[in-house]
mmCIF file of C-alpha atoms in Angstrom:
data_model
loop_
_atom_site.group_PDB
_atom_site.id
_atom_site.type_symbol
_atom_site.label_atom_id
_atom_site.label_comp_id
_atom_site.label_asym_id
_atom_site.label_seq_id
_atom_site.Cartn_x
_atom_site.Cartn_y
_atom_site.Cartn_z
ATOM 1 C CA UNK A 350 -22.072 -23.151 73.037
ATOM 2 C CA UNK A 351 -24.745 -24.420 75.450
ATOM 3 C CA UNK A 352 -26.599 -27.541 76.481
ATOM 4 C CA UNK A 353 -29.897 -27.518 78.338
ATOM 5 C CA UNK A 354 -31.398 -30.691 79.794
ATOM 6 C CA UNK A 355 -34.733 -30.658 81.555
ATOM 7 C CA UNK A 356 -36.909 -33.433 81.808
ATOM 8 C CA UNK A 357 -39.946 -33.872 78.983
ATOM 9 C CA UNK A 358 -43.040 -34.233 81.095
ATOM 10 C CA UNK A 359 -43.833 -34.505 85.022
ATOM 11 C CA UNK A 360 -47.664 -34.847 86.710
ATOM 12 C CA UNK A 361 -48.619 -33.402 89.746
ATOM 13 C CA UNK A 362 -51.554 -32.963 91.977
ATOM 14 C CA UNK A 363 -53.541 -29.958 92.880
ATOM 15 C CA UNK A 364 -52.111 -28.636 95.971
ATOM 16 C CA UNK A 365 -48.467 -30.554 96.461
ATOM 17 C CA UNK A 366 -45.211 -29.148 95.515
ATOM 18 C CA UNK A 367 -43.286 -29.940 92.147
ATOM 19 C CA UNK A 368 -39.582 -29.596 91.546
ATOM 20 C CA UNK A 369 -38.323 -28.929 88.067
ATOM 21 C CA UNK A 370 -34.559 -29.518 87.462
ATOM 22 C CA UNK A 371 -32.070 -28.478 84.801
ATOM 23 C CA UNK A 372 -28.505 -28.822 84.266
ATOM 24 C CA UNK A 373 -26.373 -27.018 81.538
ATOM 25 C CA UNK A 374 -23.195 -26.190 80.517
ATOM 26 C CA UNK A 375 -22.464 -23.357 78.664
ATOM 27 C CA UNK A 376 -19.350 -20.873 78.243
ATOM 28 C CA UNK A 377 -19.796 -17.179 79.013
ATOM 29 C CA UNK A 378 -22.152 -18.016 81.879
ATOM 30 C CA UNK A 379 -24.489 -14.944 82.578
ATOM 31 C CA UNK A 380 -27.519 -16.540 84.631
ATOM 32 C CA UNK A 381 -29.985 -18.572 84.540
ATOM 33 C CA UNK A 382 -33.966 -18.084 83.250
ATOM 34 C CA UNK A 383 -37.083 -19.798 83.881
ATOM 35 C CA UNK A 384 -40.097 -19.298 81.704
ATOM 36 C CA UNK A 385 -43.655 -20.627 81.492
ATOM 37 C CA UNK A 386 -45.389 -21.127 78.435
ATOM 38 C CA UNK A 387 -49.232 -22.189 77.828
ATOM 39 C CA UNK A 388 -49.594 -23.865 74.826
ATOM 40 C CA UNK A 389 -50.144 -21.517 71.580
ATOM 41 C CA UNK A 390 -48.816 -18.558 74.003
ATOM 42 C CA UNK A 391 -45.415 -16.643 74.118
ATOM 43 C CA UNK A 392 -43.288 -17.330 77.034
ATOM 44 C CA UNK A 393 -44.164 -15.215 80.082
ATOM 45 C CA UNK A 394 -40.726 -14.758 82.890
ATOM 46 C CA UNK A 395 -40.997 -16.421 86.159
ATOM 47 C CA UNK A 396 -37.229 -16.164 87.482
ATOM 48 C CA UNK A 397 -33.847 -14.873 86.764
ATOM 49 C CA UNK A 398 -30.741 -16.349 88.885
ATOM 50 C CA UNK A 399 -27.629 -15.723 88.243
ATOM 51 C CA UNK A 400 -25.833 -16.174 91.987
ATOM 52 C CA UNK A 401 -26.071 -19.235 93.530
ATOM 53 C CA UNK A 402 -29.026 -19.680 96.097
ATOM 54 C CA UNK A 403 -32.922 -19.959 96.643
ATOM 55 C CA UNK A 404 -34.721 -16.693 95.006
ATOM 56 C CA UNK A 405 -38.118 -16.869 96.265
ATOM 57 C CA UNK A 406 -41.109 -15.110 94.540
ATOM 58 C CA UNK A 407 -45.104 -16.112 96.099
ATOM 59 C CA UNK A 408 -45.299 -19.555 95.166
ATOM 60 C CA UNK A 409 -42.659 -20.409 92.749
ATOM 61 C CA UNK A 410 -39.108 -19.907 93.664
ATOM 62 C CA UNK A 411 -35.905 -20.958 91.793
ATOM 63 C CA UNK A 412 -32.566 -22.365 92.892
ATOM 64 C CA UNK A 413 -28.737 -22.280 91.150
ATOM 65 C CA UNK A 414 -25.675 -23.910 91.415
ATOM 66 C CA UNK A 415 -23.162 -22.206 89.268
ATOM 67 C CA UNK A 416 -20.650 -25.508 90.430
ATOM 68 C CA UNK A 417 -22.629 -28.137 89.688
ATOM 69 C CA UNK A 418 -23.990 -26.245 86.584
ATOM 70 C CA UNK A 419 -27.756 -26.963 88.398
ATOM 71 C CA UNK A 420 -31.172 -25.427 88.137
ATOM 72 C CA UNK A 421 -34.124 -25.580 89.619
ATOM 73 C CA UNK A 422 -37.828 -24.248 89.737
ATOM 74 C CA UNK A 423 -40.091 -25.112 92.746
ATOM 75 C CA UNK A 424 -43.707 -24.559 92.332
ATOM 76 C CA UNK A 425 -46.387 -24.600 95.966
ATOM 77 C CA UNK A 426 -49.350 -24.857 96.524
ATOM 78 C CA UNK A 427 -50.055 -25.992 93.001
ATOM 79 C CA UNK A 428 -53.323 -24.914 90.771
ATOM 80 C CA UNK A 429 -54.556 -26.333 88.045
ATOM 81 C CA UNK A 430 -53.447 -23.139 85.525
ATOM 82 C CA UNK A 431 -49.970 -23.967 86.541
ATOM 83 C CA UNK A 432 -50.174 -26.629 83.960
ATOM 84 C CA UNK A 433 -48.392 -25.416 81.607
ATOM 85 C CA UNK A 434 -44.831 -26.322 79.785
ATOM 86 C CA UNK A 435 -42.342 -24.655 82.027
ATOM 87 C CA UNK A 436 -38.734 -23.682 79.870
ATOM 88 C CA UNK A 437 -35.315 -23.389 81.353
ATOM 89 C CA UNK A 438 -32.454 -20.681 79.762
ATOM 90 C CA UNK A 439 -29.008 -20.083 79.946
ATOM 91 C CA UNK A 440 -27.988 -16.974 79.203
ATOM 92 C CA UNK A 441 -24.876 -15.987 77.299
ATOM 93 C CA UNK A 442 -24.525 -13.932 74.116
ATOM 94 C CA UNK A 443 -28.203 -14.954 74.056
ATOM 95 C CA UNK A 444 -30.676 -17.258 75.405
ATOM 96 C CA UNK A 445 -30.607 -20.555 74.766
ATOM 97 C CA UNK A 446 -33.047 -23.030 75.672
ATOM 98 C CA UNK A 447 -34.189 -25.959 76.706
ATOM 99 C CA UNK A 448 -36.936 -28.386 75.293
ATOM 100 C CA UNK A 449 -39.153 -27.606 78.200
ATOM 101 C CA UNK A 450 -40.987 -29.472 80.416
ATOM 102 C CA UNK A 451 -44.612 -29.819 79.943
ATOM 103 C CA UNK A 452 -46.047 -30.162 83.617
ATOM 104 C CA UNK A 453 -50.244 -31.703 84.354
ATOM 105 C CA UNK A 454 -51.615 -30.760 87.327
ATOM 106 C CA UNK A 455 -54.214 -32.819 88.170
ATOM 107 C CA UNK A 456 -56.984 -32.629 90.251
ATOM 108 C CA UNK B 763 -42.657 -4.863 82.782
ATOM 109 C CA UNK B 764 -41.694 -3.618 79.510
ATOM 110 C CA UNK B 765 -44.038 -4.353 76.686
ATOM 111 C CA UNK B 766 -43.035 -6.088 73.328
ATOM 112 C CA UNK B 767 -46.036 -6.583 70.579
ATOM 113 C CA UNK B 768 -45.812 -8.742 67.886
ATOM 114 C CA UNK B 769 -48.217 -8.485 64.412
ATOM 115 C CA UNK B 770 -49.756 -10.566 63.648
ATOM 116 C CA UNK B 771 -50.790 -12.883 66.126
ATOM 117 C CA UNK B 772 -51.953 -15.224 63.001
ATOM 118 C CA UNK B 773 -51.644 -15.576 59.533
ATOM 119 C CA UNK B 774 -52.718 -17.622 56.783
ATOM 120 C CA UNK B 775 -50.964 -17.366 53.404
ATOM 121 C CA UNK B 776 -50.505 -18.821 50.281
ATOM 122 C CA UNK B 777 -47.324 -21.066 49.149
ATOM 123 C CA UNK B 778 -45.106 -19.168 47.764
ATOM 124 C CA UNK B 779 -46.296 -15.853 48.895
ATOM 125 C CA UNK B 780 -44.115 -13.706 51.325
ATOM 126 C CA UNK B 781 -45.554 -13.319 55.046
ATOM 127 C CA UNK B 782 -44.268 -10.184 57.313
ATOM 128 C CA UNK B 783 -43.939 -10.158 61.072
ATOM 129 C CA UNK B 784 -43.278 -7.016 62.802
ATOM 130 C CA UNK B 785 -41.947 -7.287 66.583
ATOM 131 C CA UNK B 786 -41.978 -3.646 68.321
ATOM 132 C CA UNK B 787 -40.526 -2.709 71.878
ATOM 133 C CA UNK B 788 -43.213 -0.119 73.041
ATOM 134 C CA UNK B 789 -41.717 1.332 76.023
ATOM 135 C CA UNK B 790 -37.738 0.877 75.751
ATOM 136 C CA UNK B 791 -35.415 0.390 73.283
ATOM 137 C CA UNK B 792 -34.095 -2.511 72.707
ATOM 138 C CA UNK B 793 -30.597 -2.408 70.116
ATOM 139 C CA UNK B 794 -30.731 -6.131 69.691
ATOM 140 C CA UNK B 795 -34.217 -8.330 69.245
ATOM 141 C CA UNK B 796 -34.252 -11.915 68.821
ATOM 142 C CA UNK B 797 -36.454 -14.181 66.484
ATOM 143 C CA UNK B 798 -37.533 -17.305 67.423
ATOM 144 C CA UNK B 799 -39.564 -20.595 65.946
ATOM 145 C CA UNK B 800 -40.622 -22.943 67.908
ATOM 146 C CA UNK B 801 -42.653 -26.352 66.358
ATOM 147 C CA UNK B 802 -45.428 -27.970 67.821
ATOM 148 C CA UNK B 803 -43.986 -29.163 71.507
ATOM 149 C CA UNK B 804 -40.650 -28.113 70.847
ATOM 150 C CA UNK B 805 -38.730 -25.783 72.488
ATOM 151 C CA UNK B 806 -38.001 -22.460 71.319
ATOM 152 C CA UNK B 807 -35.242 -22.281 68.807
ATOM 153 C CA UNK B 808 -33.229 -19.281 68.048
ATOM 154 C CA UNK B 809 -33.166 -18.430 64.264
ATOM 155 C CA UNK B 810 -31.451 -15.168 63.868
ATOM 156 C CA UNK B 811 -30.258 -11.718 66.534
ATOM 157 C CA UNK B 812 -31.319 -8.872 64.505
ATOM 158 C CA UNK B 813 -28.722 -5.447 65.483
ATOM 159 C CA UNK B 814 -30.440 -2.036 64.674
ATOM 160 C CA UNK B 815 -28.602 -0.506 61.970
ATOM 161 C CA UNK B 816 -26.264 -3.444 61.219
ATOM 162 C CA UNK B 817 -26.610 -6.999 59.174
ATOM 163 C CA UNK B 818 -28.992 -9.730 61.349
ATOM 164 C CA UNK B 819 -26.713 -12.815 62.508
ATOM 165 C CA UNK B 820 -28.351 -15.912 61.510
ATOM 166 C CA UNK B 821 -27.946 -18.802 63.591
ATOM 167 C CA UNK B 822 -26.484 -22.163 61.643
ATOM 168 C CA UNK B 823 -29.018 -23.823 59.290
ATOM 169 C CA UNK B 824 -31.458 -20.794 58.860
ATOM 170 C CA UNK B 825 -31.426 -19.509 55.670
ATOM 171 C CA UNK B 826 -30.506 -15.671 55.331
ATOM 172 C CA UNK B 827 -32.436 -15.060 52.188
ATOM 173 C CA UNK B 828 -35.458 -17.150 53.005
ATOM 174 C CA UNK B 829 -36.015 -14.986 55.996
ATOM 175 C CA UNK B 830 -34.983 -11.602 55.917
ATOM 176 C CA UNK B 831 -34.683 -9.735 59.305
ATOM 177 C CA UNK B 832 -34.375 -5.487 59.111
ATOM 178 C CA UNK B 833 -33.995 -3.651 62.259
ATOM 179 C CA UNK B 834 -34.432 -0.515 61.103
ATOM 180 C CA UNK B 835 -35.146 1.346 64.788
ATOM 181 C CA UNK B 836 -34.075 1.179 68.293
ATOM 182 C CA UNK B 837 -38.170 -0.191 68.508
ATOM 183 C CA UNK B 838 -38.569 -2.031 65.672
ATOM 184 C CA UNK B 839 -37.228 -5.348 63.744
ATOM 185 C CA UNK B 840 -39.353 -7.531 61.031
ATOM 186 C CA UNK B 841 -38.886 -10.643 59.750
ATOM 187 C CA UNK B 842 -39.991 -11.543 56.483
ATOM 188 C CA UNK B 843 -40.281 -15.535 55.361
ATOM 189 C CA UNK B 844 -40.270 -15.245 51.650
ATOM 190 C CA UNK B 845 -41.663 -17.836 49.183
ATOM 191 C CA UNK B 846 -43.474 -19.627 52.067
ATOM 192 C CA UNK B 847 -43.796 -23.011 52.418
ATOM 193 C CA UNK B 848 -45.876 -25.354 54.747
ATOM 194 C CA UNK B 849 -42.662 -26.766 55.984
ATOM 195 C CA UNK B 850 -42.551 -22.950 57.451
ATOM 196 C CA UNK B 851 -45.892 -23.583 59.459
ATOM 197 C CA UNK B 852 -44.549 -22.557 62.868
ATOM 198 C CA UNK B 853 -45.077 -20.244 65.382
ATOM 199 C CA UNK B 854 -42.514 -17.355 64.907
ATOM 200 C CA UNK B 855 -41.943 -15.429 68.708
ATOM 201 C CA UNK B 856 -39.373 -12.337 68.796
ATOM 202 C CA UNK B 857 -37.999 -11.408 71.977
ATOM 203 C CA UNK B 858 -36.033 -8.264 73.398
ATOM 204 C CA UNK B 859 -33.910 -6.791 75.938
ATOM 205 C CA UNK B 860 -33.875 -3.233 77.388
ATOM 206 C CA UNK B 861 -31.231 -1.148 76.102
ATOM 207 C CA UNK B 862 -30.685 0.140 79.789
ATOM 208 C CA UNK B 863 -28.975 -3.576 80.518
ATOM 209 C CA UNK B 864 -31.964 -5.311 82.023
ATOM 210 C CA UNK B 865 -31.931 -8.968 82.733
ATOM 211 C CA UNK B 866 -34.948 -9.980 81.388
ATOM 212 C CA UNK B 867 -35.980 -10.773 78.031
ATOM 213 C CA UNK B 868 -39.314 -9.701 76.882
ATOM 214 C CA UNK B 869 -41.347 -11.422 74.562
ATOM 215 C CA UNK B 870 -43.652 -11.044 71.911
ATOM 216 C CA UNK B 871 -46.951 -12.687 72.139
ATOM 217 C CA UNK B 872 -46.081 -14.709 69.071
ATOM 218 C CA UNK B 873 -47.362 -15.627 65.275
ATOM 219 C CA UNK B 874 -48.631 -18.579 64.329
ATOM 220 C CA UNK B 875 -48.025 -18.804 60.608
ATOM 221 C CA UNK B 876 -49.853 -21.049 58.361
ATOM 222 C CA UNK B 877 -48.593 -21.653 54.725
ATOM 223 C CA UNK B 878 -51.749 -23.599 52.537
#
């Protein structure tokens, strides 16, 4: 099985730079997923790791550690639509995920 | 990206009435689809993988004959909740992933389902 953890809520301000972290552990490994979700929308994809290392995409990029079983998803220059919940996923058979962290940007 | 649509986006029914949800991949085809429900800020949790041509595997706690998946095409999987209850008041999202081994899993844009 798998186990997501990602924390439940984190505030930022317009402009700075957020980092979101997850750990899991899961058997059959097969990358890691990062998601944003507005509220009362579907999730829409923001990153897909599955080596270890920075993958860097405009202003959010996303970081794994297949050793430490570590995740990350840094988001720059920050706007206010980035406020949003943002939802980790391992991916094995399927995806599982976690409970998603629900990020304010203020102003 | 690929393109998954989801009908319909929201729907109010009865208790005790049946509710469909249809989740179609529009431009690839996608042998396995996934149906999701997520509660009010909750995460998304997986209820069921629905296999075209073959028996849906529900996940541990979901009923099978509550709600019935059919995958009847390589485009095209529906899940029906039958004798709804508000309990079921949830958003319902289906996701899928191109047949050709992509990474990515596509979603639907999600029905919010509201049993009265």
């Amino acid at each position: 099985g798998q186990n997501i953890d990602q924390p439940t809520e984190m505030t930022a301000t317009e402009g700075a730079i957020v980092q979101i972290n997850c750990t899991y552990q899961t058997s059959g490994f097969n990358g890691l997923f990062w998601y944003q979700q507005h509220a009362g929308e579907a999730p829409t994809f923001l990153s897909y790791n599955v080596l270890d290392g920075l993958e860097e995409k405009g202003r959010f990029s996303s970081f794994l550690s297949r050793s430490k079983g570590y995740s990350y998803l840094l988001l720059k220059e920050l706007q206010m639509k980035d406020s949003a919940s943002y939802l980790c996923a391992g991916s094995a058979r399927q995806l599982t995920f976690g409970s998603g962290t629900q990020l304010t940007v203020l102003p | 990206g690929a393109v998954v649509s989801q009908h319909p986006s929201r729907v109010i029914c009865k208790s005790g009435t049946s509710v469909k949800i249809e989740c179609r991949s529009l431009d690839f085809q996608a042998t396995t689809m996934f149906w999701y429900r997520q509660f009010p800020k909750q995460s998304l949790m997986l209820m069921a993988t629905s296999n075209e041509g073959s028996k849906a595997t529900y996940e541990q706690g979901v009923e099978k004959d509550k709600f019935l998946i059919n995958h009847a095409s390589l485009t095209l999987s529906t899940l029906t909740v039958t004798s709804a209850h508000p309990e079921d008041s949830s958003f319902y999202i289906c996701s899928a992933r191109d047949l050709r081994g992509g990474t990515e899993a596509f979603f639907g844009q999600g029905t919010r389902l509201t049993v009265v």
